[in-house]
Amino acid sequence: MPPGRLSEPFHGTDGPLKVGDTRFRHPLSLAFVKAAQETGIAYNDDFNGAAQHGVGFYHTTIFDGRRGSTAATYLADVLDQPNLRVLTGCRVTRVRFDGRRACGVEWRSGSGATGAAAARSDLVLAAGALSTPKLLMLSGI
């Protein structure tokens, strides 16, 4: 991230996941941005800042030539915790409720096996912008 933007209130400076500008910009991407600007769409050099409208390039989580991820940055350090179980290749199919409180999830693996997981305290649902509302609807919300 350019030094001037590090002091902005929208960007942290001390977290483990490094966010910055892309070093390579494909010629077609440059042409797309230029064409959008020629139609009157304002250039935005920071979609993580005060304004999210416009055309520009998104920041990436690439540091030293390697893609950063939540798994590598946060999850790797806590995988051995006794209260954490990670299932890969599975998709949550429904959120379970006890009254109005979410208490677990039902899931299906890529091979078709099904299962359920219960939450002892909090349940965090982070299935993305499209899948989260779909999952809530499938769960009766």
PDB file of C-alpha atoms in Angstrom:
ATOM      1  CA  MET A   1       0.000   0.000   0.000  1.00  0.00           C
ATOM      2  CA  PRO A   2       1.421   3.441  -0.795  1.00  0.00           C
ATOM      3  CA  PRO A   3       2.643   5.163   2.384  1.00  0.00           C
ATOM      4  CA  GLY A   4       0.110   8.012   2.079  1.00  0.00           C
ATOM      5  CA  ARG A   5      -2.838   5.648   2.334  1.00  0.00           C
ATOM      6  CA  LEU A   6      -1.583   3.785   5.387  1.00  0.00           C
ATOM      7  CA  SER A   7      -2.634   6.620   7.669  1.00  0.00           C
ATOM      8  CA  GLU A   8      -6.188   6.722   6.347  1.00  0.00           C
ATOM      9  CA  PRO A   9      -8.887   5.537   8.758  1.00  0.00           C
ATOM     10  CA  PHE A  10      -9.942   2.786   6.355  1.00  0.00           C
ATOM     11  CA  HIS A  11      -6.679   0.843   6.400  1.00  0.00           C
ATOM     12  CA  GLY A  12      -4.934  -0.973   9.192  1.00  0.00           C
ATOM     13  CA  THR A  13      -1.170  -1.208   9.315  1.00  0.00           C
ATOM     14  CA  ASP A  14      -0.365  -3.972  11.759  1.00  0.00           C
ATOM     15  CA  GLY A  15      -2.514  -6.963  10.806  1.00  0.00           C
ATOM     16  CA  PRO A  16      -1.094 -10.241   9.546  1.00  0.00           C
ATOM     17  CA  LEU A  17      -2.883 -10.118   6.167  1.00  0.00           C
ATOM     18  CA  LYS A  18      -1.070  -7.739   3.828  1.00  0.00           C
ATOM     19  CA  VAL A  19      -3.282  -5.801   1.401  1.00  0.00           C
ATOM     20  CA  GLY A  20      -1.919  -3.750  -1.466  1.00  0.00           C
ATOM     21  CA  ASP A  21      -2.084  -2.685  -5.066  1.00  0.00           C
ATOM     22  CA  THR A  22      -1.496  -5.227  -7.808  1.00  0.00           C
ATOM     23  CA  ARG A  23       1.916  -4.956  -9.422  1.00  0.00           C
ATOM     24  CA  PHE A  24       0.792  -6.315 -12.797  1.00  0.00           C
ATOM     25  CA  ARG A  25      -2.122  -4.852 -14.692  1.00  0.00           C
ATOM     26  CA  HIS A  26      -3.191  -6.661 -17.839  1.00  0.00           C
ATOM     27  CA  PRO A  27      -3.491  -4.470 -20.963  1.00  0.00           C
ATOM     28  CA  LEU A  28      -7.174  -5.431 -21.315  1.00  0.00           C
ATOM     29  CA  SER A  29      -7.822  -4.330 -17.741  1.00  0.00           C
ATOM     30  CA  LEU A  30      -6.143  -1.008 -18.449  1.00  0.00           C
ATOM     31  CA  ALA A  31      -8.257  -0.605 -21.606  1.00  0.00           C
ATOM     32  CA  PHE A  32     -11.442  -1.413 -19.672  1.00  0.00           C
ATOM     33  CA  VAL A  33     -10.675   1.196 -17.002  1.00  0.00           C
ATOM     34  CA  LYS A  34      -9.832   3.780 -19.661  1.00  0.00           C
ATOM     35  CA  ALA A  35     -13.049   3.069 -21.588  1.00  0.00           C
ATOM     36  CA  ALA A  36     -15.131   3.384 -18.428  1.00  0.00           C
ATOM     37  CA  GLN A  37     -13.495   6.710 -17.621  1.00  0.00           C
ATOM     38  CA  GLU A  38     -14.229   7.937 -21.142  1.00  0.00           C
ATOM     39  CA  THR A  39     -17.936   7.311 -20.491  1.00  0.00           C
ATOM     40  CA  GLY A  40     -17.772   9.517 -17.409  1.00  0.00           C
ATOM     41  CA  ILE A  41     -17.277   6.932 -14.694  1.00  0.00           C
ATOM     42  CA  ALA A  42     -14.898   8.311 -12.093  1.00  0.00           C
ATOM     43  CA  TYR A  43     -11.627   6.538 -11.350  1.00  0.00           C
ATOM     44  CA  ASN A  44     -11.412   5.081  -7.846  1.00  0.00           C
ATOM     45  CA  ASP A  45      -7.987   4.038  -6.620  1.00  0.00           C
ATOM     46  CA  ASP A  46      -9.294   2.620  -3.342  1.00  0.00           C
ATOM     47  CA  PHE A  47     -12.539   0.625  -3.178  1.00  0.00           C
ATOM     48  CA  ASN A  48     -11.735  -0.078   0.479  1.00  0.00           C
ATOM     49  CA  GLY A  49     -11.805   3.640   1.259  1.00  0.00           C
ATOM     50  CA  ALA A  50     -14.536   6.216   1.752  1.00  0.00           C
ATOM     51  CA  ALA A  51     -16.120   5.687  -1.694  1.00  0.00           C
ATOM     52  CA  GLN A  52     -16.889   2.356  -3.321  1.00  0.00           C
ATOM     53  CA  HIS A  53     -18.275   3.685  -6.610  1.00  0.00           C
ATOM     54  CA  GLY A  54     -16.255   4.107  -9.782  1.00  0.00           C
ATOM     55  CA  VAL A  55     -13.834   2.110 -11.868  1.00  0.00           C
ATOM     56  CA  GLY A  56     -10.392   0.969 -10.882  1.00  0.00           C
ATOM     57  CA  PHE A  57      -8.320  -1.924  -9.653  1.00  0.00           C
ATOM     58  CA  TYR A  58      -9.080  -3.909  -6.539  1.00  0.00           C
ATOM     59  CA  HIS A  59      -6.463  -4.472  -3.897  1.00  0.00           C
ATOM     60  CA  THR A  60      -5.039  -7.933  -3.483  1.00  0.00           C
ATOM     61  CA  THR A  61      -3.560  -9.929  -0.634  1.00  0.00           C
ATOM     62  CA  ILE A  62      -0.318 -10.841  -2.376  1.00  0.00           C
ATOM     63  CA  PHE A  63       2.907 -10.406  -0.422  1.00  0.00           C
ATOM     64  CA  ASP A  64       6.369 -11.509  -1.543  1.00  0.00           C
ATOM     65  CA  GLY A  65       4.793 -13.153  -4.581  1.00  0.00           C
ATOM     66  CA  ARG A  66       2.464 -15.351  -2.521  1.00  0.00           C
ATOM     67  CA  ARG A  67      -1.277 -15.040  -2.121  1.00  0.00           C
ATOM     68  CA  GLY A  68      -2.362 -14.385   1.425  1.00  0.00           C
ATOM     69  CA  SER A  69      -5.496 -16.019   2.742  1.00  0.00           C
ATOM     70  CA  THR A  70      -7.507 -16.324   5.906  1.00  0.00           C
ATOM     71  CA  ALA A  71      -6.456 -19.966   6.158  1.00  0.00           C
ATOM     72  CA  ALA A  72      -2.750 -19.208   5.970  1.00  0.00           C
ATOM     73  CA  THR A  73      -2.898 -16.013   8.014  1.00  0.00           C
ATOM     74  CA  TYR A  74      -5.290 -16.832  10.839  1.00  0.00           C
ATOM     75  CA  LEU A  75      -6.429 -20.446  10.732  1.00  0.00           C
ATOM     76  CA  ALA A  76      -3.034 -22.166  10.558  1.00  0.00           C
ATOM     77  CA  ASP A  77      -2.126 -20.888  14.032  1.00  0.00           C
ATOM     78  CA  VAL A  78      -5.242 -22.320  15.710  1.00  0.00           C
ATOM     79  CA  LEU A  79      -5.850 -25.605  13.879  1.00  0.00           C
ATOM     80  CA  ASP A  80      -4.684 -27.609  16.884  1.00  0.00           C
ATOM     81  CA  GLN A  81      -7.229 -26.038  19.253  1.00  0.00           C
ATOM     82  CA  PRO A  82      -9.467 -28.695  20.838  1.00  0.00           C
ATOM     83  CA  ASN A  83     -12.611 -26.631  20.251  1.00  0.00           C
ATOM     84  CA  LEU A  84     -12.046 -26.291  16.492  1.00  0.00           C
ATOM     85  CA  ARG A  85     -12.792 -28.824  13.796  1.00  0.00           C
ATOM     86  CA  VAL A  86     -12.259 -27.915  10.142  1.00  0.00           C
ATOM     87  CA  LEU A  87     -13.964 -29.862   7.375  1.00  0.00           C
ATOM     88  CA  THR A  88     -12.796 -29.241   3.823  1.00  0.00           C
ATOM     89  CA  GLY A  89     -14.748 -29.996   0.674  1.00  0.00           C
ATOM     90  CA  CYS A  90     -18.061 -29.617   2.512  1.00  0.00           C
ATOM     91  CA  ARG A  91     -20.943 -27.247   1.933  1.00  0.00           C
ATOM     92  CA  VAL A  92     -23.358 -26.072   4.616  1.00  0.00           C
ATOM     93  CA  THR A  93     -26.922 -26.869   3.553  1.00  0.00           C
ATOM     94  CA  ARG A  94     -28.901 -25.464   6.470  1.00  0.00           C
ATOM     95  CA  VAL A  95     -28.510 -23.553   9.717  1.00  0.00           C
ATOM     96  CA  ARG A  96     -30.120 -25.291  12.704  1.00  0.00           C
ATOM     97  CA  PHE A  97     -32.056 -23.295  15.272  1.00  0.00           C
ATOM     98  CA  ASP A  98     -33.112 -23.762  18.865  1.00  0.00           C
ATOM     99  CA  GLY A  99     -36.001 -21.316  18.986  1.00  0.00           C
ATOM    100  CA  ARG A 100     -34.572 -18.097  17.579  1.00  0.00           C
ATOM    101  CA  ARG A 101     -30.942 -18.989  18.375  1.00  0.00           C
ATOM    102  CA  ALA A 102     -28.705 -20.494  15.695  1.00  0.00           C
ATOM    103  CA  CYS A 103     -27.177 -23.564  17.285  1.00  0.00           C
ATOM    104  CA  GLY A 104     -25.491 -25.480  14.468  1.00  0.00           C
ATOM    105  CA  VAL A 105     -25.328 -26.361  10.798  1.00  0.00           C
ATOM    106  CA  GLU A 106     -26.034 -29.289   8.524  1.00  0.00           C
ATOM    107  CA  TRP A 107     -23.517 -30.041   5.776  1.00  0.00           C
ATOM    108  CA  ARG A 108     -22.894 -32.247   2.759  1.00  0.00           C
ATOM    109  CA  SER A 109     -19.487 -33.392   1.505  1.00  0.00           C
ATOM    110  CA  GLY A 110     -18.434 -33.562  -2.118  1.00  0.00           C
ATOM    111  CA  SER A 111     -18.972 -37.329  -2.052  1.00  0.00           C
ATOM    112  CA  GLY A 112     -22.549 -36.904  -0.812  1.00  0.00           C
ATOM    113  CA  ALA A 113     -22.011 -37.769   2.854  1.00  0.00           C
ATOM    114  CA  THR A 114     -24.038 -35.617   5.237  1.00  0.00           C
ATOM    115  CA  GLY A 115     -23.490 -34.509   8.781  1.00  0.00           C
ATOM    116  CA  ALA A 116     -24.184 -31.856  11.359  1.00  0.00           C
ATOM    117  CA  ALA A 117     -22.124 -29.700  13.662  1.00  0.00           C
ATOM    118  CA  ALA A 118     -23.328 -28.013  16.842  1.00  0.00           C
ATOM    119  CA  ALA A 119     -22.064 -24.714  18.189  1.00  0.00           C
ATOM    120  CA  ARG A 120     -21.437 -24.505  21.932  1.00  0.00           C
ATOM    121  CA  SER A 121     -21.550 -20.742  21.983  1.00  0.00           C
ATOM    122  CA  ASP A 122     -21.408 -18.544  18.878  1.00  0.00           C
ATOM    123  CA  LEU A 123     -22.109 -19.463  15.275  1.00  0.00           C
ATOM    124  CA  VAL A 124     -20.476 -17.330  12.586  1.00  0.00           C
ATOM    125  CA  LEU A 125     -22.024 -17.568   9.138  1.00  0.00           C
ATOM    126  CA  ALA A 126     -19.681 -16.302   6.424  1.00  0.00           C
ATOM    127  CA  ALA A 127     -20.715 -17.897   3.151  1.00  0.00           C
ATOM    128  CA  GLY A 128     -20.189 -14.869   0.916  1.00  0.00           C
ATOM    129  CA  ALA A 129     -22.457 -12.228  -0.581  1.00  0.00           C
ATOM    130  CA  LEU A 130     -24.560 -14.704  -2.569  1.00  0.00           C
ATOM    131  CA  SER A 131     -24.481 -17.883  -0.524  1.00  0.00           C
ATOM    132  CA  THR A 132     -25.176 -16.340   2.899  1.00  0.00           C
ATOM    133  CA  PRO A 133     -28.665 -15.038   2.010  1.00  0.00           C
ATOM    134  CA  LYS A 134     -29.422 -18.257   0.105  1.00  0.00           C
ATOM    135  CA  LEU A 135     -28.413 -20.332   3.118  1.00  0.00           C
ATOM    136  CA  LEU A 136     -30.535 -18.202   5.440  1.00  0.00           C
ATOM    137  CA  MET A 137     -33.531 -18.609   3.128  1.00  0.00           C
ATOM    138  CA  LEU A 138     -33.018 -22.385   2.968  1.00  0.00           C
ATOM    139  CA  SER A 139     -32.950 -22.326   6.770  1.00  0.00           C
ATOM    140  CA  GLY A 140     -36.311 -20.557   7.033  1.00  0.00           C
ATOM    141  CA  ILE A 141     -35.061 -17.037   7.674  1.00  0.00           C
TER     142      ILE A 141
END
